[in-house]
Amino acid sequence: MQFFLKLKNQKWIRAAALVLVTAMISILSLSSEQGIMSSRLSVYADTKSDWEDAKEDLADAISDLEDLESQAEQTAEDLEEASQILNKLLDVQAELEDKIADCQDLIDQNNEDLKAAKQKVDEEYESMKLRIQFMYENSANDSIWAAIVSADNFSDVLNRLEYITQVHEADRQLMDDYVAALDEVERLGEELASNLEDLLSMQADYQEQQSAVQSTIAMLKQEQETYAAQIADAEDLKENYEDTVSELAAKMRAEEAAAANADPDSYEGGGSGGGGLGDAGYLTDDSNDPENQTSVSGEELVAYALQFVGAHYVWAGNTICYDWTDNVGIDCSGFVHMVYSHFGISTPRYSQSFKSVGQPVSYNNIQPGDVVVYPGHVAICIGNGCIVEAQGSKAGVTSNRPVDCHTITAIRRLL
């Protein structure tokens, strides 16, 4: 009897020990899983912090690039304006050179006229002197008295004296006319010389302006070259930050999926329905049916999204591409972000960030255009219980899965 009691006690001891060992294994397993989960969440948080820093750096790089492009554009406008001013100056100087040439021709002609006028005055003066000399030399021989005496009558005498006087007056008038003509030619010469001096002064001013504008143009061209080099460097920096942001986003999604115990490609297949609802209370509260805050209709947004069905999926991708041989495509949050951006609606670029944007919607009130969030995934409701999504690398962008293909953690209305 004692033997059986002893044996029974040993069985209970072994059973208790087995239970204890099982419990310890479970505790250790749970502790290990919690440790792994905590480690994954810590890595995810670090990656997210790096991603956010990279996004800020990218935003700064884009801002700097835009500033450089704006300054380069202003320089190009200034250069164009300076070039137009230079062209006008060159046109004015060309006209001025023609005027200077014409004025010089007139001066040359005036010099010839002046020379001829002086010669004519000298010749006339010599002729007049000869005539006067002839008259008065003959008067010594009483030619004038002889002319009076030989006159037939007094009237003839007066006529002869008047003739002599007229000859003197005619000579004097002729001489005055030649001298006046000479004065006019000299005056015109002085006026032409003054005009030429003014034209040459204007030419010097325009040449000085031309030199200043040409210096400005040279400086602006140098600025253009400097801005071009700076813009090229800024674009390279922006592209580097874009690559960094994309790489960190892909890493973050992978870590998020791992932390949620979900394979990032788990959305490729399955999901025939019955995914259930997450713990967001509003999903079952049918009072959550907000009105649209924009003029964009859900049907309009869905129609735009459906045209991309068949496009390639690439983690952290931002490009619609139908050539699956290239490593170019778009991921789930990138697809939703692109569709909404087309209508001017700002959205996050990370799937789980969609949980806190827009307005909450209950499952029973879901409408076309609403955003549906799953663990590590996001899609757009298209109506009739289906979604359009960048599903995964095997399926690409699709529109054939039910809205409850996986556990729904959030439904948000952004329209």
Short mmCIF file of C-alpha atoms in Angstrom, two decimals:
data_model
loop_
_atom_site.label_atom_id
_atom_site.label_comp_id
_atom_site.label_asym_id
_atom_site.label_seq_id
_atom_site.Cartn_x
_atom_site.Cartn_y
_atom_site.Cartn_z
CA MET A 1 0.00 0.00 0.00
CA GLN A 2 2.82 2.36 0.88
CA PHE A 3 4.47 1.38 -2.37
CA PHE A 4 1.42 2.43 -4.36
CA LEU A 5 1.17 5.69 -2.41
CA LYS A 6 4.83 6.34 -3.06
CA LEU A 7 4.40 5.59 -6.73
CA LYS A 8 1.36 7.87 -6.95
CA ASN A 9 3.24 10.71 -5.31
CA GLN A 10 6.10 10.30 -7.78
CA LYS A 11 3.63 10.56 -10.68
CA TRP A 12 2.20 13.77 -9.28
CA ILE A 13 5.70 15.11 -8.79
CA ARG A 14 6.62 14.25 -12.37
CA ALA A 15 3.41 15.82 -13.66
CA ALA A 16 3.98 18.95 -11.62
CA ALA A 17 7.53 19.12 -12.86
CA LEU A 18 6.37 18.74 -16.44
CA VAL A 19 3.84 21.53 -16.00
CA LEU A 20 6.49 23.71 -14.39
CA VAL A 21 8.97 23.06 -17.21
CA THR A 22 6.29 23.79 -19.84
CA ALA A 23 5.38 27.02 -18.10
CA MET A 24 9.02 28.03 -17.86
CA ILE A 25 9.53 27.30 -21.57
CA SER A 26 6.44 29.37 -22.41
CA ILE A 27 7.66 32.21 -20.22
CA LEU A 28 11.13 32.05 -21.70
CA SER A 29 9.67 31.87 -25.22
CA LEU A 30 7.36 34.80 -24.55
CA SER A 31 10.20 36.73 -22.96
CA SER A 32 12.41 35.96 -25.95
CA GLU A 33 9.68 37.02 -28.38
CA GLN A 34 9.06 40.18 -26.38
CA GLY A 35 12.80 40.89 -26.39
CA ILE A 36 12.99 40.38 -30.14
CA MET A 37 9.91 42.53 -30.62
CA SER A 38 11.34 45.24 -28.37
CA SER A 39 14.62 45.11 -30.26
CA ARG A 40 12.82 45.33 -33.60
CA LEU A 41 10.75 48.26 -32.41
CA SER A 42 13.88 50.00 -31.19
CA VAL A 43 15.60 49.50 -34.56
CA TYR A 44 12.45 50.68 -36.30
CA ALA A 45 12.34 53.83 -34.14
CA ASP A 46 15.99 54.58 -34.94
CA THR A 47 15.37 54.05 -38.64
CA LYS A 48 12.29 56.25 -38.54
CA SER A 49 14.30 58.99 -36.81
CA ASP A 50 16.99 58.72 -39.50
CA TRP A 51 14.25 58.78 -42.16
CA GLU A 52 12.69 61.91 -40.71
CA ASP A 53 16.12 63.58 -40.51
CA ALA A 54 16.80 62.60 -44.11
CA LYS A 55 13.42 64.04 -45.14
CA GLU A 56 14.31 67.33 -43.44
CA ASP A 57 17.67 67.34 -45.20
CA LEU A 58 15.88 66.62 -48.47
CA ALA A 59 13.42 69.46 -47.85
CA ASP A 60 16.34 71.81 -47.15
CA ALA A 61 18.13 70.61 -50.29
CA ILE A 62 14.98 71.18 -52.37
CA SER A 63 14.55 74.65 -50.85
CA ASP A 64 18.18 75.52 -51.58
CA LEU A 65 17.81 74.22 -55.12
CA GLU A 66 14.66 76.28 -55.66
CA ASP A 67 16.45 79.38 -54.33
CA LEU A 68 19.37 78.79 -56.69
CA GLU A 69 17.04 78.22 -59.63
CA SER A 70 15.15 81.41 -58.75
CA GLN A 71 18.39 83.40 -58.56
CA ALA A 72 19.61 81.85 -61.82
CA GLU A 73 16.31 82.76 -63.47
CA GLN A 74 16.64 86.36 -62.24
CA THR A 75 20.20 86.47 -63.56
CA ALA A 76 18.99 85.19 -66.93
CA GLU A 77 16.34 87.94 -67.01
CA ASP A 78 18.95 90.56 -66.07
CA LEU A 79 21.25 89.22 -68.77
CA GLU A 80 18.49 89.38 -71.35
CA GLU A 81 17.67 92.96 -70.34
CA ALA A 82 21.36 93.98 -70.45
CA SER A 83 21.72 92.37 -73.89
CA GLN A 84 18.74 94.33 -75.15
CA ILE A 85 20.23 97.57 -73.78
CA LEU A 86 23.55 96.75 -75.45
CA ASN A 87 21.81 96.09 -78.78
CA LYS A 88 20.04 99.46 -78.52
CA LEU A 89 23.32 101.19 -77.72
CA LEU A 90 24.97 99.55 -80.71
CA ASP A 91 22.07 100.63 -82.94
CA VAL A 92 22.27 104.21 -81.66
CA GLN A 93 26.03 104.25 -82.14
CA ALA A 94 25.66 102.95 -85.68
CA GLU A 95 23.24 105.82 -86.42
CA LEU A 96 25.59 108.22 -84.66
CA GLU A 97 28.53 107.08 -86.77
CA ASP A 98 26.46 107.75 -89.90
CA LYS A 99 25.63 111.25 -88.63
CA ILE A 100 29.27 111.89 -87.80
CA ALA A 101 30.29 110.76 -91.29
CA ASP A 102 27.60 112.98 -92.87
CA CYS A 103 28.68 115.95 -90.72
CA GLN A 104 32.31 115.40 -91.69
CA ASP A 105 31.31 115.34 -95.35
CA LEU A 106 29.48 118.65 -94.87
CA ILE A 107 32.49 120.11 -93.11
CA ASP A 108 34.76 119.01 -95.95
CA GLN A 109 32.36 120.55 -98.47
CA ASN A 110 32.16 123.73 -96.38
CA ASN A 111 35.91 123.96 -96.34
CA GLU A 112 35.89 123.77 -100.12
CA ASP A 113 33.13 126.39 -100.28
CA LEU A 114 35.04 128.59 -97.85
CA LYS A 115 38.16 128.31 -99.94
CA ALA A 116 36.22 129.20 -103.10
CA ALA A 117 34.45 132.13 -101.38
CA LYS A 118 37.73 133.57 -100.12
CA GLN A 119 39.21 133.22 -103.59
CA LYS A 120 36.18 134.96 -105.13
CA VAL A 121 36.40 137.82 -102.62
CA ASP A 122 40.11 138.22 -103.32
CA GLU A 123 39.52 138.18 -107.07
CA GLU A 124 36.70 140.71 -106.87
CA TYR A 125 38.71 142.92 -104.59
CA GLU A 126 41.57 142.96 -107.07
CA SER A 127 39.18 143.75 -109.96
CA MET A 128 37.56 146.54 -108.02
CA LYS A 129 40.93 148.04 -107.19
CA LEU A 130 41.88 147.98 -110.85
CA ARG A 131 38.66 149.75 -111.85
CA ILE A 132 39.06 152.42 -109.19
CA GLN A 133 42.67 152.86 -110.06
CA PHE A 134 41.81 153.23 -113.74
CA MET A 135 39.18 155.88 -113.05
CA TYR A 136 41.19 157.97 -110.70
CA GLU A 137 44.38 157.66 -112.66
CA ASN A 138 42.56 159.02 -115.71
CA SER A 139 40.96 161.76 -113.64
CA ALA A 140 44.38 163.29 -113.29
CA ASN A 141 44.27 163.95 -117.04
CA ASP A 142 41.00 165.75 -116.57
CA SER A 143 39.09 162.84 -118.00
CA ILE A 144 36.17 163.53 -115.65
CA TRP A 145 36.29 167.26 -116.53
CA ALA A 146 36.60 166.33 -120.17
CA ALA A 147 33.58 164.13 -119.84
CA ILE A 148 31.64 167.06 -118.36
CA VAL A 149 32.81 169.55 -120.93
CA SER A 150 32.20 167.26 -123.82
CA ALA A 151 28.65 166.70 -122.67
CA ASP A 152 25.98 168.07 -124.92
CA ASN A 153 23.93 169.54 -122.12
CA PHE A 154 23.67 169.68 -118.35
CA SER A 155 21.48 166.62 -118.25
CA ASP A 156 24.21 164.69 -120.03
CA VAL A 157 26.71 165.96 -117.47
CA LEU A 158 24.54 164.69 -114.63
CA ASN A 159 24.10 161.34 -116.33
CA ARG A 160 27.84 160.97 -116.75
CA LEU A 161 28.52 161.86 -113.10
CA GLU A 162 25.74 159.51 -111.97
CA TYR A 163 27.24 156.70 -114.01
CA ILE A 164 30.59 157.14 -112.30
CA THR A 165 28.89 157.14 -108.91
CA GLN A 166 26.88 154.01 -109.78
CA VAL A 167 30.04 152.25 -110.81
CA HIS A 168 31.52 152.95 -107.38
CA GLU A 169 28.31 151.88 -105.61
CA ALA A 170 27.98 148.70 -107.69
CA ASP A 171 31.54 147.76 -106.88
CA ARG A 172 30.93 148.40 -103.22
CA GLN A 173 27.66 146.40 -103.18
CA LEU A 174 29.27 143.54 -105.06
CA MET A 175 32.13 143.49 -102.62
CA ASP A 176 29.73 143.56 -99.66
CA ASP A 177 27.81 140.62 -101.14
CA TYR A 178 30.95 138.56 -101.55
CA VAL A 179 32.08 139.38 -98.04
CA ALA A 180 28.61 138.47 -96.68
CA ALA A 181 28.75 135.15 -98.58
CA LEU A 182 32.17 134.50 -97.09
CA ASP A 183 30.87 135.28 -93.60
CA GLU A 184 27.96 132.86 -94.12
CA VAL A 185 30.28 130.09 -95.23
CA GLU A 186 32.48 130.71 -92.18
CA ARG A 187 29.43 130.76 -89.87
CA LEU A 188 28.19 127.48 -91.37
CA GLY A 189 31.66 126.02 -90.88
CA GLU A 190 31.64 126.98 -87.21
CA GLU A 191 28.15 125.50 -86.78
CA LEU A 192 29.19 122.24 -88.45
CA ALA A 193 32.30 122.09 -86.28
CA SER A 194 30.14 122.57 -83.17
CA ASN A 195 27.72 119.87 -84.35
CA LEU A 196 30.60 117.49 -84.96
CA GLU A 197 31.97 118.20 -81.48
CA ASP A 198 28.54 117.41 -79.97
CA LEU A 199 28.28 114.20 -82.00
CA LEU A 200 31.74 113.09 -80.94
CA SER A 201 30.88 113.85 -77.29
CA MET A 202 27.72 111.78 -77.61
CA GLN A 203 29.72 108.99 -79.20
CA ALA A 204 32.14 109.01 -76.26
CA ASP A 205 29.20 108.84 -73.81
CA TYR A 206 27.60 105.93 -75.66
CA GLN A 207 30.92 104.11 -75.84
CA GLU A 208 31.28 104.55 -72.08
CA GLN A 209 27.75 103.19 -71.57
CA GLN A 210 28.51 100.31 -73.94
CA SER A 211 31.64 99.46 -71.96
CA ALA A 212 29.64 99.48 -68.69
CA VAL A 213 26.88 97.26 -70.14
CA GLN A 214 29.43 94.86 -71.59
CA SER A 215 31.08 94.59 -68.17
CA THR A 216 27.65 93.88 -66.64
CA ILE A 217 26.95 91.21 -69.25
CA ALA A 218 30.31 89.56 -68.59
CA MET A 219 29.56 89.56 -64.86
CA LEU A 220 26.05 88.12 -65.39
CA LYS A 221 27.42 85.38 -67.65
CA GLN A 222 29.90 84.48 -64.95
CA GLU A 223 27.05 84.38 -62.45
CA GLN A 224 25.13 82.10 -64.79
CA GLU A 225 28.04 79.69 -64.95
CA THR A 226 28.39 79.79 -61.17
CA TYR A 227 24.67 79.17 -60.64
CA ALA A 228 24.73 76.35 -63.20
CA ALA A 229 27.51 74.62 -61.27
CA GLN A 230 25.77 75.22 -57.92
CA ILE A 231 22.45 73.95 -59.30
CA ALA A 232 24.15 70.80 -60.61
CA ASP A 233 25.68 70.19 -57.17
CA ALA A 234 22.33 70.92 -55.47
CA GLU A 235 20.53 68.50 -57.79
CA ASP A 236 23.09 65.80 -57.02
CA LEU A 237 22.66 66.46 -53.31
CA LYS A 238 18.86 66.33 -53.67
CA GLU A 239 19.07 63.03 -55.54
CA ASN A 240 21.35 61.62 -52.84
CA TYR A 241 18.86 62.62 -50.15
CA GLU A 242 16.02 61.16 -52.21
CA ASP A 243 17.89 57.88 -52.46
CA THR A 244 18.58 57.97 -48.73
CA VAL A 245 14.93 58.69 -47.93
CA SER A 246 13.78 55.87 -50.24
CA GLU A 247 16.29 53.41 -48.77
CA LEU A 248 15.31 54.31 -45.21
CA ALA A 249 11.61 54.09 -46.11
CA ALA A 250 12.14 50.59 -47.53
CA LYS A 251 14.14 49.62 -44.46
CA MET A 252 11.48 51.09 -42.19
CA ARG A 253 8.71 49.17 -43.93
CA ALA A 254 10.64 45.96 -43.63
CA GLU A 255 11.28 46.60 -39.94
CA GLU A 256 7.65 47.58 -39.43
CA ALA A 257 6.50 44.37 -41.06
CA ALA A 258 8.96 42.37 -38.97
CA ALA A 259 7.83 44.15 -35.78
CA ALA A 260 4.22 43.36 -36.69
CA ASN A 261 5.29 39.74 -37.39
CA ALA A 262 4.30 40.26 -41.02
CA ASP A 263 6.26 39.62 -44.17
CA PRO A 264 6.37 42.77 -46.32
CA ASP A 265 5.29 40.61 -49.26
CA SER A 266 2.50 38.91 -47.31
CA TYR A 267 -0.02 41.02 -49.17
CA GLU A 268 0.84 39.26 -52.42
CA GLY A 269 -1.63 36.44 -52.04
CA GLY A 270 -4.42 35.18 -49.87
CA GLY A 271 -6.81 37.62 -48.41
CA SER A 272 -10.05 36.18 -49.66
CA GLY A 273 -11.98 37.93 -46.93
CA GLY A 274 -12.64 37.65 -43.24
CA GLY A 275 -9.59 39.60 -42.18
CA GLY A 276 -11.52 41.19 -39.34
CA LEU A 277 -11.27 44.61 -37.73
CA GLY A 278 -8.54 45.96 -35.53
CA ASP A 279 -8.99 47.50 -32.11
CA ALA A 280 -9.85 51.02 -33.34
CA GLY A 281 -13.19 51.57 -31.68
CA TYR A 282 -14.58 53.85 -34.37
CA LEU A 283 -14.47 51.00 -36.92
CA THR A 284 -17.62 49.53 -35.35
CA ASP A 285 -19.24 52.83 -34.42
CA ASP A 286 -21.57 53.67 -37.32
CA SER A 287 -21.86 57.27 -36.18
CA ASN A 288 -18.49 57.76 -37.87
CA ASP A 289 -19.59 58.76 -41.37
CA PRO A 290 -18.11 62.25 -42.00
CA GLU A 291 -19.01 64.47 -44.92
CA ASN A 292 -16.47 65.27 -47.60
CA GLN A 293 -14.29 68.30 -46.87
CA THR A 294 -13.15 68.73 -50.50
CA SER A 295 -14.80 69.15 -53.89
CA VAL A 296 -13.27 65.88 -55.11
CA SER A 297 -15.66 62.93 -55.31
CA GLY A 298 -14.68 59.41 -54.36
CA GLU A 299 -15.76 58.12 -57.76
CA GLU A 300 -13.52 60.66 -59.49
CA LEU A 301 -10.54 59.64 -57.37
CA VAL A 302 -11.19 55.92 -57.90
CA ALA A 303 -11.46 56.37 -61.67
CA TYR A 304 -8.06 58.04 -61.66
CA ALA A 305 -6.50 55.30 -59.48
CA LEU A 306 -7.86 52.40 -61.54
CA GLN A 307 -6.04 53.51 -64.69
CA PHE A 308 -2.77 52.39 -63.07
CA VAL A 309 -3.79 48.76 -62.54
CA GLY A 310 -0.99 46.58 -63.90
CA ALA A 311 1.84 48.91 -62.91
CA HIS A 312 4.96 47.44 -61.31
CA TYR A 313 5.47 47.33 -57.54
CA VAL A 314 8.82 48.27 -55.97
CA TRP A 315 9.50 48.88 -52.31
CA ALA A 316 9.76 52.61 -51.53
CA GLY A 317 9.12 53.31 -55.21
CA ASN A 318 7.46 56.48 -56.42
CA THR A 319 7.20 55.83 -60.17
CA ILE A 320 4.40 54.37 -62.25
CA CYS A 321 6.06 51.87 -64.57
CA TYR A 322 4.58 49.04 -66.63
CA ASP A 323 7.90 47.53 -67.68
CA TRP A 324 8.45 44.78 -65.12
CA THR A 325 11.99 44.10 -66.38
CA ASP A 326 13.15 47.37 -64.81
CA ASN A 327 13.58 47.78 -61.07
CA VAL A 328 11.25 50.76 -61.16
CA GLY A 329 7.79 50.96 -59.67
CA ILE A 330 5.69 52.20 -56.77
CA ASP A 331 4.83 50.83 -53.34
CA CYS A 332 1.52 50.84 -51.46
CA SER A 333 1.87 54.15 -49.59
CA GLY A 334 3.55 55.74 -52.62
CA PHE A 335 0.56 54.74 -54.77
CA VAL A 336 -2.01 56.22 -52.35
CA HIS A 337 0.15 59.33 -51.94
CA MET A 338 0.42 59.77 -55.73
CA VAL A 339 -3.31 59.37 -56.35
CA TYR A 340 -4.31 61.89 -53.69
CA SER A 341 -1.54 64.32 -54.70
CA HIS A 342 -3.03 64.40 -58.20
CA PHE A 343 -6.08 66.09 -56.67
CA GLY A 344 -4.01 68.47 -54.53
CA ILE A 345 -4.56 66.53 -51.29
CA SER A 346 -1.51 66.15 -49.06
CA THR A 347 -0.90 62.71 -47.54
CA PRO A 348 1.87 60.90 -45.64
CA ARG A 349 4.43 58.75 -47.41
CA TYR A 350 4.33 55.93 -44.86
CA SER A 351 1.49 53.41 -44.64
CA GLN A 352 0.90 53.52 -40.88
CA SER A 353 0.87 57.31 -40.81
CA PHE A 354 -2.46 57.16 -42.66
CA LYS A 355 -4.07 56.00 -39.39
CA SER A 356 -4.06 59.56 -38.07
CA VAL A 357 -4.93 61.66 -41.14
CA GLY A 358 -8.34 62.64 -42.44
CA GLN A 359 -11.52 61.66 -40.61
CA PRO A 360 -12.35 58.27 -39.04
CA VAL A 361 -14.92 56.09 -40.86
CA SER A 362 -16.68 52.99 -39.56
CA TYR A 363 -16.47 49.76 -41.55
CA ASN A 364 -20.17 49.86 -42.42
CA ASN A 365 -19.88 53.42 -43.78
CA ILE A 366 -16.89 52.86 -46.03
CA GLN A 367 -17.17 54.63 -49.40
CA PRO A 368 -15.20 54.76 -52.67
CA GLY A 369 -12.10 56.88 -52.15
CA ASP A 370 -11.67 56.07 -48.45
CA VAL A 371 -8.20 54.95 -47.36
CA VAL A 372 -7.98 51.49 -45.77
CA VAL A 373 -5.01 50.72 -43.52
CA TYR A 374 -3.75 47.21 -42.67
CA PRO A 375 -0.70 46.08 -40.68
CA GLY A 376 2.16 47.27 -42.89
CA HIS A 377 -0.10 48.10 -45.84
CA VAL A 378 -2.51 50.73 -47.17
CA ALA A 379 -5.06 50.79 -50.03
CA ILE A 380 -8.02 52.74 -51.47
CA CYS A 381 -11.60 51.54 -51.36
CA ILE A 382 -13.17 51.43 -54.85
CA GLY A 383 -16.67 50.33 -53.84
CA ASN A 384 -18.45 46.97 -54.12
CA GLY A 385 -16.32 45.75 -51.22
CA CYS A 386 -13.01 45.94 -53.14
CA ILE A 387 -9.79 47.94 -53.03
CA VAL A 388 -7.20 49.26 -55.48
CA GLU A 389 -3.66 48.87 -54.17
CA ALA A 390 0.00 48.47 -54.95
CA GLN A 391 -0.28 44.89 -53.72
CA GLY A 392 3.25 43.54 -54.00
CA SER A 393 6.17 42.68 -56.23
CA LYS A 394 4.41 39.69 -57.78
CA ALA A 395 0.99 41.23 -58.41
CA GLY A 396 1.81 44.92 -58.86
CA VAL A 397 -1.10 47.38 -58.77
CA THR A 398 -4.40 45.46 -58.54
CA SER A 399 -8.11 46.08 -57.94
CA ASN A 400 -9.51 42.60 -57.39
CA ARG A 401 -9.21 41.96 -53.67
CA PRO A 402 -11.91 42.48 -51.04
CA VAL A 403 -11.56 45.32 -48.58
CA ASP A 404 -11.37 42.83 -45.68
CA CYS A 405 -8.61 40.74 -47.27
CA HIS A 406 -6.56 41.40 -44.09
CA THR A 407 -7.18 42.84 -40.68
CA ILE A 408 -8.35 46.43 -41.05
CA THR A 409 -6.66 48.71 -38.54
CA ALA A 410 -8.03 52.03 -39.81
CA ILE A 411 -10.39 53.57 -42.37
CA ARG A 412 -9.90 57.26 -43.07
CA ARG A 413 -11.75 59.76 -45.26
CA LEU A 414 -9.40 62.32 -46.81
CA LEU A 415 -11.85 63.83 -49.33
#
